[in-house]
Amino acid sequence: MSEIDQQQTRTGGCLCGKIRYSANSRPFYPHVCSCSDCRKLSGGPMMAFVGFPLSGFAWDGPGGEPTWYATSPGAGRGFCGDCGSRVCALDDGSDAVFVTIMSLDDDGVFVPRNQHFRDDAVSWLPQVPEPTAAAPCGQAR
C-alpha cells in the first residue's frame, strides 16, 4: 500500500482560510468532472475531486461549514461565502464528501483516474484515460 492510500489526516480549505476541513480517513476515487455544472462553477473546463468518508471528516475553520448551493435537487456544492472558492460536493444522504483536489493543502498528491461526462468535455484538452482496472487512490495507471 502506498503512502497515498494510507489513512492519514488530510487538511484543506478555501483561498482566504475561513473555510477549513480535515479528513482523517482513507481517500478514494480521485476524478475529474466535465459536466456543465462543474464547468460553470469552476470557470474552467472541469473540476477535480477526491472522496473522503464523512466519518472522520470535520469542518474546523473559523467559518464553519461552507455556504451551500444546490446544483440540482439533493446535490449540494460547498463554497466560501467570502472568497468564493469551491471546496466540495456533498449529496443528500451520502456517506462521503468529495473535496476539490485543489482545495487540499497537499493538492499534488492525487491523480484523477476517471472522467465524468466525457461527452461534455472541451475538445482542446486531452481526457483522462478510461480506467482499465482499479488503481490505488492517486496513482497513475
Phi, psi and omega in degrees: 000130181283167177300327180295323183280345184283147175291129176202166179279124175249142180233159178188184179171191184274176182298318184274349177089359180291318179262118179229152177217161172223144180231117179248067180200170183284126178289156177210157172049065172289131183204167172247156178232130181250019180293162182296326177298312181295322179295316181290318180298321184273337187073016181224184184283348181189170170236150180246133184230156168221142184266151173221137174301144179296330174290121184096002179252137181215142169272115188232016177270172182296339180270357182068219179290157176290171169282140185253139174234128179273108178286336173200166181305124178086359182244104181261139176238126185262138178214163177279127179290345180267304185262347177087359181300135174276127184242338185193171171229131180218116181266145178308134176079358181284152175258013180217153173246141175252111179271152175289132184303323183286350175275349178287145176295328176253062189290349180271001186280322189263132178251119179302139182240009174202165179225121176275149178058051179303322182293341179264358184293150176294150184279346187266005173236141174293148179274158173294132181302147176298136178292136178260336178200161178294120177255149176304150183306126173087346182267137176290152178278000000 
